[in-house]
XYZ file of C-alpha atoms in Angstrom:
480
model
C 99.470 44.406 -85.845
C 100.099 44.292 -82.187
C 103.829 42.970 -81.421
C 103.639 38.913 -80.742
C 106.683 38.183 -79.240
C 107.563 38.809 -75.530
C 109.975 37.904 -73.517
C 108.084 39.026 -70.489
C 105.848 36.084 -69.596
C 106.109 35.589 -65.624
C 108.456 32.370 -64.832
C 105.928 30.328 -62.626
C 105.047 29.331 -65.919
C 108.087 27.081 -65.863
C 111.095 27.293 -67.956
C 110.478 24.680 -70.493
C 107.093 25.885 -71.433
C 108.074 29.213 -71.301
C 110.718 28.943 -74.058
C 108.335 26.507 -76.188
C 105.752 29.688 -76.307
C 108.183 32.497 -77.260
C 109.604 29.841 -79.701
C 106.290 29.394 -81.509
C 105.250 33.149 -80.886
C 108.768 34.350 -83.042
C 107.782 31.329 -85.978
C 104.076 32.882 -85.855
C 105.521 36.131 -86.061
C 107.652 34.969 -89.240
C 104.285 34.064 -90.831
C 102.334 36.999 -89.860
C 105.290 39.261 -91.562
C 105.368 37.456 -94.819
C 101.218 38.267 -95.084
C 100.691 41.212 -97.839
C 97.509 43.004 -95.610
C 98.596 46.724 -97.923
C 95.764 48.454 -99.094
C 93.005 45.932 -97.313
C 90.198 47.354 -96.143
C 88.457 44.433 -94.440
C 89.041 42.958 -90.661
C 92.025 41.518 -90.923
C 92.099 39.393 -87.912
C 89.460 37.498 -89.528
C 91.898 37.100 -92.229
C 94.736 36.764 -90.101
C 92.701 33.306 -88.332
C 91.742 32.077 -91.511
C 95.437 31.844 -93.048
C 96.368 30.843 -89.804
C 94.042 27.983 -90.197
C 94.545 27.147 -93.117
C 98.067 27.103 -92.774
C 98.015 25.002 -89.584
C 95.824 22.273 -91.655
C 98.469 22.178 -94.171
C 100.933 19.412 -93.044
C 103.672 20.219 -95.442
C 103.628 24.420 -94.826
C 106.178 26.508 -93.498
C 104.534 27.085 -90.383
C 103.519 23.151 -89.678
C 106.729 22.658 -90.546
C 108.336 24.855 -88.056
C 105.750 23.906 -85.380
C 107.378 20.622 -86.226
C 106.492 17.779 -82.918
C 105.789 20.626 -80.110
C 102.482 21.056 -81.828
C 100.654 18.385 -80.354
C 102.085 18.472 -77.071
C 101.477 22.657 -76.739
C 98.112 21.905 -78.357
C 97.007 19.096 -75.941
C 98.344 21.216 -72.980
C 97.005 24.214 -74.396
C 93.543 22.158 -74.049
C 94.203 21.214 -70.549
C 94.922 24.847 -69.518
C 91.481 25.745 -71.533
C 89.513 22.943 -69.734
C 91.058 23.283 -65.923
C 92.567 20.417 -65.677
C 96.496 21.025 -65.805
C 97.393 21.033 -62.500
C 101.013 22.871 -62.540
C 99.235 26.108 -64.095
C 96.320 25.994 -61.584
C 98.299 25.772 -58.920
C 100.592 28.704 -60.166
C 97.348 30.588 -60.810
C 95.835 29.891 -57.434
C 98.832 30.868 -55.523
C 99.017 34.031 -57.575
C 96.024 34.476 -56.482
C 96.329 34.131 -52.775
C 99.327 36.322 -52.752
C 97.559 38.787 -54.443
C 94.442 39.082 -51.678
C 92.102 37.803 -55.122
C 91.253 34.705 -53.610
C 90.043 34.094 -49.349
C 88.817 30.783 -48.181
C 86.277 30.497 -45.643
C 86.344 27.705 -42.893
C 84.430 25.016 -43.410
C 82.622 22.991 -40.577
C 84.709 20.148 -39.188
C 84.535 16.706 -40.907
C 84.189 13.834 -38.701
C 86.265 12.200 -37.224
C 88.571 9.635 -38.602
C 88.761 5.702 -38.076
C 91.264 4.794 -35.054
C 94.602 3.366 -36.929
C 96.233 0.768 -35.477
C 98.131 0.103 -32.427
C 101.682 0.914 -33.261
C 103.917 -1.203 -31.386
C 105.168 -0.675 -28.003
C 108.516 0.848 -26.272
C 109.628 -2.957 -24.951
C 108.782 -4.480 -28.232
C 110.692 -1.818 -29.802
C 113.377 -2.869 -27.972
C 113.454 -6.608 -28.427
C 113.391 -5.488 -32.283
C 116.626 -3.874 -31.664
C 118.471 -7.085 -30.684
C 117.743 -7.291 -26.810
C 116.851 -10.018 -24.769
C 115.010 -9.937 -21.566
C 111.412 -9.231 -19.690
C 109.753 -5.957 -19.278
C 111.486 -5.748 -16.055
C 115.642 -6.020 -17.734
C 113.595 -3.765 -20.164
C 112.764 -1.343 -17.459
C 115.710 -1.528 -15.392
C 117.982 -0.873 -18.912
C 116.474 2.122 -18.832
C 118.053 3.310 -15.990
C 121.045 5.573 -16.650
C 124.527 5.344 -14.617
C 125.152 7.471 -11.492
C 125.734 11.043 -12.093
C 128.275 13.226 -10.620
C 127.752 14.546 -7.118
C 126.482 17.941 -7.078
C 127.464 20.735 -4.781
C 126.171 20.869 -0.895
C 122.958 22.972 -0.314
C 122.697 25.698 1.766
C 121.726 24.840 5.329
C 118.349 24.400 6.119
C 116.083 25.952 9.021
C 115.122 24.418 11.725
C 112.197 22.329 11.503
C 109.613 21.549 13.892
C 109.801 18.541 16.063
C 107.812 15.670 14.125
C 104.887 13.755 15.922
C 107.645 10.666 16.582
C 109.625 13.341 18.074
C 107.281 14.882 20.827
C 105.624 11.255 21.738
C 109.235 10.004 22.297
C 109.987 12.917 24.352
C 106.815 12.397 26.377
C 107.202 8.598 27.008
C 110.763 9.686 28.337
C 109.580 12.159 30.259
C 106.239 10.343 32.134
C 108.604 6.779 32.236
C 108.588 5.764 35.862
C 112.039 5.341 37.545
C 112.718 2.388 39.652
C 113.274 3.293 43.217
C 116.247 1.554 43.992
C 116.457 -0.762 47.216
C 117.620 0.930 50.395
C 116.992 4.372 49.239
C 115.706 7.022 51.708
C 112.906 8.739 50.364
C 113.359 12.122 52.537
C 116.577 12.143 50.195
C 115.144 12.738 46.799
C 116.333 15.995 45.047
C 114.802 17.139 41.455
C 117.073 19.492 39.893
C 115.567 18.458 36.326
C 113.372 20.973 35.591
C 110.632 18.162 34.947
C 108.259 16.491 37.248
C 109.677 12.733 37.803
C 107.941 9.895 38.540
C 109.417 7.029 40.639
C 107.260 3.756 41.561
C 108.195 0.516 43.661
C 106.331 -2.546 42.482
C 106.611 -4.723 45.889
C 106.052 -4.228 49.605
C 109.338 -6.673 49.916
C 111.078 -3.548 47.899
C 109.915 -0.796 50.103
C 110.728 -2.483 53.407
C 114.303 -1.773 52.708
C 113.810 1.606 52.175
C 113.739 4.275 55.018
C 110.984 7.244 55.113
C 108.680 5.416 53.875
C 104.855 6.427 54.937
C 103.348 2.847 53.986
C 105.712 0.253 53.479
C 103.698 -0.948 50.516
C 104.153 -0.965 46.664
C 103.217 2.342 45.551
C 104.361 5.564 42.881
C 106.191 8.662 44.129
C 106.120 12.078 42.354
C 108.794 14.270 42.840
C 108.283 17.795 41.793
C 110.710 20.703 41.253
C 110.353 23.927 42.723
C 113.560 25.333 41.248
C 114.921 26.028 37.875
C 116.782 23.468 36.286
C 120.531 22.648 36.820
C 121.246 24.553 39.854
C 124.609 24.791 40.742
C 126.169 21.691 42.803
C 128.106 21.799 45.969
C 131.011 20.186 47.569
C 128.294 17.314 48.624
C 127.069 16.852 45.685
C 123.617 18.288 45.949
C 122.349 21.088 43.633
C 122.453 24.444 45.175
C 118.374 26.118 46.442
C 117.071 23.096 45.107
C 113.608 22.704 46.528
C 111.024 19.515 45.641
C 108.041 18.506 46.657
C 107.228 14.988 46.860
C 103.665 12.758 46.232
C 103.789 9.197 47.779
C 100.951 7.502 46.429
C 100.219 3.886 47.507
C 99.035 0.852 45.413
C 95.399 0.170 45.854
C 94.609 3.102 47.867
C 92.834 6.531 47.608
C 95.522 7.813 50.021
C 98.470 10.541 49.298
C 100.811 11.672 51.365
C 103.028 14.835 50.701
C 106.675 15.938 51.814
C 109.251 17.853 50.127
C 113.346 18.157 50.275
C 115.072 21.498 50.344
C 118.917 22.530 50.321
C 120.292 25.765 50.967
C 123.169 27.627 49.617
C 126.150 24.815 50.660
C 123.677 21.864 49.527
C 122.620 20.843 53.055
C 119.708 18.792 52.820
C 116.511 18.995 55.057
C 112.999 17.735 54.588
C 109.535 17.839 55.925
C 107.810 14.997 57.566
C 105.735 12.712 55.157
C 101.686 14.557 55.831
C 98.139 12.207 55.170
C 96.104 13.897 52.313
C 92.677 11.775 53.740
C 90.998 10.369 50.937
C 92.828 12.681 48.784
C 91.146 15.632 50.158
C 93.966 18.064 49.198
C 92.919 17.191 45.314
C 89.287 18.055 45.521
C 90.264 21.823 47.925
C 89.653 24.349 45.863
C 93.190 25.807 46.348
C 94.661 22.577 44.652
C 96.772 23.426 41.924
C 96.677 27.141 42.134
C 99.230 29.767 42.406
C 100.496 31.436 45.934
C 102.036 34.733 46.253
C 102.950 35.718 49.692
C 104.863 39.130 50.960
C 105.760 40.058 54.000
C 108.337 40.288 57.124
C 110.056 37.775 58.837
C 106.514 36.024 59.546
C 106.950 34.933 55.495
C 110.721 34.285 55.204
C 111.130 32.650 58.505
C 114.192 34.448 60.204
C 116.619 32.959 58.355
C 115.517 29.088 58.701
C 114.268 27.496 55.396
C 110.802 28.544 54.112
C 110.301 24.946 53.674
C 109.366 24.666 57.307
C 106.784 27.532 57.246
C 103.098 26.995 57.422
C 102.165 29.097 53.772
C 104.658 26.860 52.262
C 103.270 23.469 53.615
C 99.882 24.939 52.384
C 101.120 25.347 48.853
C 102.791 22.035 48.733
C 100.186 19.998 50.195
C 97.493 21.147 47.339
C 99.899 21.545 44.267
C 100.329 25.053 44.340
C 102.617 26.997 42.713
C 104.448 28.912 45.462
C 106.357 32.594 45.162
C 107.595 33.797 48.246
C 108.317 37.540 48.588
C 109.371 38.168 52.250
C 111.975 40.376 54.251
C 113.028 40.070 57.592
C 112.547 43.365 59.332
C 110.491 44.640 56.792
C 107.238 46.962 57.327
C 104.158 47.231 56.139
C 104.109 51.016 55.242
C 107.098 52.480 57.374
C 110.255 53.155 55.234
C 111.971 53.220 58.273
C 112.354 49.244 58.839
C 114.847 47.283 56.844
C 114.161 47.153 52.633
C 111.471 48.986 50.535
C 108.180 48.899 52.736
C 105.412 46.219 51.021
C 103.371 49.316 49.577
C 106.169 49.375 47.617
C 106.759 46.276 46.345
C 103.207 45.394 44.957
C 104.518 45.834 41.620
C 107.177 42.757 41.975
C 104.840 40.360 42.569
C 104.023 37.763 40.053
C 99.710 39.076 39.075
C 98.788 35.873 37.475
C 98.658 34.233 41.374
C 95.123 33.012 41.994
C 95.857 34.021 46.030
C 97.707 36.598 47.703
C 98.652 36.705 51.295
C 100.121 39.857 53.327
C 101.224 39.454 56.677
C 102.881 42.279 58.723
C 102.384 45.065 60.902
C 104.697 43.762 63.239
C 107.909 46.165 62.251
C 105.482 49.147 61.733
C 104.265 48.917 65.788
C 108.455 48.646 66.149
C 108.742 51.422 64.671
C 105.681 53.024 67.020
C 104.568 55.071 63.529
C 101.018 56.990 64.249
C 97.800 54.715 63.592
C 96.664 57.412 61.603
C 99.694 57.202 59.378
C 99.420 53.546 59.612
C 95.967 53.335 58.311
C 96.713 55.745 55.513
C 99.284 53.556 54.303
C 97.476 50.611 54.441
C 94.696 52.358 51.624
C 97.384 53.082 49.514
C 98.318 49.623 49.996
C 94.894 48.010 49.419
C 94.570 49.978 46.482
C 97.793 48.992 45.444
C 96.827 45.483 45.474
C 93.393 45.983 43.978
C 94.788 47.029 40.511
C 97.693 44.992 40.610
C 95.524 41.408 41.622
C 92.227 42.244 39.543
C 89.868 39.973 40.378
C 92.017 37.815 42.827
C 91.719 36.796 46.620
C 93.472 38.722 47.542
C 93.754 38.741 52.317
C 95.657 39.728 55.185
C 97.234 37.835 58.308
C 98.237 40.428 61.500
C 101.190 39.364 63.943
C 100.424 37.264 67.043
C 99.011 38.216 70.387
C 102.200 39.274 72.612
C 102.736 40.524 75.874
C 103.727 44.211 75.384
C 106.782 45.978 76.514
C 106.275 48.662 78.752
C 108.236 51.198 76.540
C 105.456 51.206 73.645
C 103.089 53.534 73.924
C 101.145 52.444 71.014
C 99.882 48.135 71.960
C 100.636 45.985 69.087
C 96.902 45.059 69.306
C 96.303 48.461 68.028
C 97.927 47.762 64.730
C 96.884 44.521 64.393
C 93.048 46.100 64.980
C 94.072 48.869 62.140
C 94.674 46.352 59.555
C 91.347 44.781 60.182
C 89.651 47.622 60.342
C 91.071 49.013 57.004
C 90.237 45.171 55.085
C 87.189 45.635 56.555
C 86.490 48.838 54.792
C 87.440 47.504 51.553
C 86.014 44.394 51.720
C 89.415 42.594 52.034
C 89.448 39.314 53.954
C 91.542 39.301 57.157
C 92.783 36.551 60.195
C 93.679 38.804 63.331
C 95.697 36.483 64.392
C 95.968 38.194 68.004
C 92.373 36.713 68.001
C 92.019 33.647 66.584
C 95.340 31.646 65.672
C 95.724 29.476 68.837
C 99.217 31.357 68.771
C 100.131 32.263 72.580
C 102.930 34.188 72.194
C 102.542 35.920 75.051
C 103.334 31.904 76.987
C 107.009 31.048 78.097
C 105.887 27.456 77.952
C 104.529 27.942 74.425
C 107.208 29.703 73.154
C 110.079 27.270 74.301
C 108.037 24.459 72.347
C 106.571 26.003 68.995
C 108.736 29.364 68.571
C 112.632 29.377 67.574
C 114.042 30.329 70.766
C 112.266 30.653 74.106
C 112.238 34.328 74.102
C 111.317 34.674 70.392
C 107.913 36.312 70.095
C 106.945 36.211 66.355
C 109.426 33.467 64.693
C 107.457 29.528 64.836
C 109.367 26.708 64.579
C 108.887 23.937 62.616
C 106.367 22.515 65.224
C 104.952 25.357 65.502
C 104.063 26.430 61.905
C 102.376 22.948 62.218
C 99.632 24.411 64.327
C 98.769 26.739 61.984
C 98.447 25.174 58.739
C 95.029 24.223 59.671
C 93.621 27.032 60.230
C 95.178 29.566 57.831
C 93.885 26.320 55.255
C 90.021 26.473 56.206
C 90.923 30.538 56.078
C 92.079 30.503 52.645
C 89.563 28.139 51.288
C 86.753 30.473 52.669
C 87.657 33.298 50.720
C-alpha cells in the first residue's frame, strides 16, 4: 500500500486543517498497519474500505476512538469541500488557479447604472459640525489663510506699448487749444515744440488788445513748426532757426489768413505780413499740403536775408506745404567753376518723396561765360539726373530775370536763359523764362530801388519784391 502520510500538503490549506489531516492520515495509517492482507489474493482496497467502514461505524473502535470529536467537524467540512460550498478552500483553489494561467475571465458587458445615493453634506455644514459659528460668508472668509512672506523682486519687464488711455490722453493734450493771452502780438509766436499748436481767442473784446491781428474778432490760430524740436535758445530767449508758420482762422467765417515767424542764428525775430486765403482757396489748390523741394543759387537762398521773405517759401506756407530748401549763393547750374558743387551734382541730396521740384539758375553759369554748347550738355545730364531721381514728379525750371547786359559778356544772359528752355522743352520739362514773362524789370533803376535789395542789385528781390511774384510762379506751379 501506497504511503498515507505526508507532510507535504501546500499551506493555503491553512494551518489548523492542515495538522487535523496529517493527524488523522498517521491514526489511519496505524489501522491500515495492524490489517493482516499476507497471502490475499483479492482487491484489497475493496477490503481496505470495507474495514474502514466498518470500523468507522463502530463507536467504541480504536480508530473512532482516535478520530475522537474532529470527526464530525473534518467530516462536515470534508462535505462542504465535496459540495462547493466552503468558501476558504475555493478561494485558495481559485487563486491557485489564476496564478497558474488555469483560469481567465472574460469581460462582461456593463451593468447599469446604480441609484444616486444621497447628498452628503456640505463644506459649511461641515464646518458648523465642527463647533463654528457664523454665515457662509465668516465661513468663506475663515477660509482665507494669513499673509505669506514677500517673495523676491522679478526681473524687469519690457517695455510695453502705450495703452488706448495712454494715446487718447496724449492726443487731447496735444489738439487742446491754448488761450491767447491778452495783449499778445501775434507776429511774435515761436513753435519750437515739434507739434502743431493750436491757440484760439473766444471774444472780439480779447483780440482788440492784441496787436497783429488780421480781424479783430474771436477766432483760432494754428501755429506750425518748421524746425526740429528744442532748438537751441539765445541770449533773448528765442530758440535758435526756429521757423513757424501761422493759420489765423476767424469765428464764423470761411476766411484764413497765413503768416509765419522766423529767427536766425542769434534768435532775432522777423515775420511776414498776415496774407487773405479768399474763401479758403489755398485749401482746395492742388499744391495744398504737398511737399516742396527747391535748389538753386542765390535766387533760392536769398543772398543772405531769411528765406522766409522769398516768394517759393510764401508759396509753400500759404498751401501747407512741406518746404526743403536746397540753395547756394554763387552756385551754378552745371559750371564747377562757381562757388559749391554745381546742382548736377547735388540731385542726389534732395529729399525724392517731394511731390514738386523747382530749379532755378543759370545765372552764375552766364558769369562764368561757359560755351552754350557745354551749357546745354550739362543741362541733359541734369534733366536726366532729375528724371530718375523724381520718378513720376513735377518736376520744372525758373531762368534768371531779364537784365541789361554788361558790355564785357560776349555770351547775353538771354542766351542761357533761352538754353534752359530749349533743353525742358526737349524733354518735356515745364519751364517760366522769366526774362519773358515774370513782370521782373531788372533791367529798371526805378524798379530795382523798390523791389530788389539794393538799387544796383540785379537778381536779389526784396521782400516787396518776392511779393510780385508769388502770383505768378503759383498759377505756374498749379499748371503743371
Amino acid at each position: 500500500m501506497d504511503e498515507l502520510v505526508t507532510d507535504d500538503l501546500p499551506l493555503p490549506l491553512g494551518k489548523d486543517f492542515r495538522e487535523d489531516i496529517v493527524s488523522n492520515f498517521k491514526i489511519i495509517k496505524k489501522f491500515e498497519s495492524s490489517l493482516d492482507s499476507k497471502g490475499l489474493e483479492f482487491d484489497f482496497t475493496k477490503l481496505f474500505a470495507e474495514q474502514l467502514k466498518k470500523a468507522l461505524e463502530d463507536k467504541d473502535s480504536e480508530l473512532s476512538l482516535a478520530l475522537g470529536n474532529n470527526r464530525e467537524e473534518l467530516t462536515a467540512r470534508i462535505d462542504r469541500i465535496i459540495h462547493g460550498t466552503d468558501h476558504d478552500s475555493i478561494r485558495i483553489v481559485l487563486n491557485d488557479m489564476m496564478q497558474s494561467g488555469e483560469l481567465r475571465v472574460q469581460r462582461g458587458d456593463a451593468g447599469k447604472d446604480g441609484r444616486d445615493g444621497l447628498d452628503g453634506e456640505s463644506a459649511y455644514q461641515i464646518w458648523l459640525d465642527a463647533g463654528n459659528v457664523g454665515s457662509k460668508a465668516d465661513y468663506l472668509a475663515s477660509m482665507k489663510g494669513q499673509p505669506g512672506d514677500k517673495g523676491p523682486a522679478g526681473p524687469a519687464g519690457k517695455d510695453g506699448a502705450m495703452s488706448s488711455a495712454d494715446v487718447s490722453k496724449m492726443v487731447t493734450e496735444s489738439l487742446q487749444y491754448q488761450t491767447v493771452p491778452d495783449g499778445t502780438d501775434l507776429l511774435t509766436l515761436i513753435n519750437n515744440t515739434g507739434r502743431t499748436q493750436y491757440y484760439s481767442c473766444g471774444k472780439a473784446a480779447d483780440a482788440k488788445t492784441m496787436s497783429n491781428v488780421p480781424m479783430v474778432t474771436a477766432f483760432n490760430l494754428i501755429a506750425r513748426p518748421v524746425n526740429p524740436a528744442n532748438q537751441t535758445t539765445a541770449d533773448n530767449g528765442n530758440p535758435i532757426w526756429a521757423y513757424t508758420t501761422l493759420e489765423f482762422r476767424p469765428y464764423n467765417s470761411g476766411l484764413v489768413y497765413v503768416a509765419s515767424t522766423t529767427t536766425d542764428g542769434d534768435g532775432k525775430l522777423t515775420s511776414t505780413p498776415w496774407t487773405l486765403l479768399g474763401s479758403n482757396a489755398a485749401v482746395t489748390s492742388i499744391l495744398y499740403g504737398k511737399t516742396l523741394d527747391i535748389i538753386g543759387d542765390s535766387y533760392v537762398a536769398n543772398n543772405g536775408k531769411p528765406i522766409s521773405e522769398t516768394w517759393h517759401y510764401k508759396i509753400a506756407i500759404q498751401h501747407a506745404m512741406k518746404y526743403n530748401n536746397y540753395g547756394i549763393n554763387g552756385n551754378g547750374l552745371v559750371t564747377t567753376k562757381a562757388t559749391g558743387a554745381p546742382v548736377v551734382n547735388r540731385i542726389g541730396d534732395m529729399d525724392s518723396s517731394a511731390d514738386y521740384v523747382i530749379v532755378v539758375g543759370g545765372k552764375n553759369d552766364y558769369n562764368q561765360q561757359i560755351p552754350i554748347s557745354d551749357f546745354k550738355a550739362g543741362l541733359v545730364k541734369l534733366i536726366q539726373e532729375l528724371a530718375e531721381h523724381f520718378v513720376g514728379k513735377k518736376i520744372c525750371f525758373f531762368t534768371p530775370w531779364s537784365i541789361v547786359e554788361s558790355e564785357t559778356m560776349n555770351v547775353p544772359l538771354a542766351q542761357y536763359s533761352q538754353a534752359i528752355e530749349d533743353v525742358c522743352g526737349a524733354y518735356s520739362i515745364p519751364c517760366f523764362n522769366s526774362s519773358k514773362r515774370s513782370g521782373i524789370l531788372a533791367y529798371s533803376g526805378a524798379f530795382q530801388t523798390k523791389y530788389f535789395q539794393t538799387s544796383t542789385d540785379r537778381s536779389h528781390l526784396n521782400d516787396a519784391g518776392h511779393n510780385l511774384f508769388v502770383n505768378p510762379a503759383t498759377k505756374f506751379l498749379e499748371s503743371l
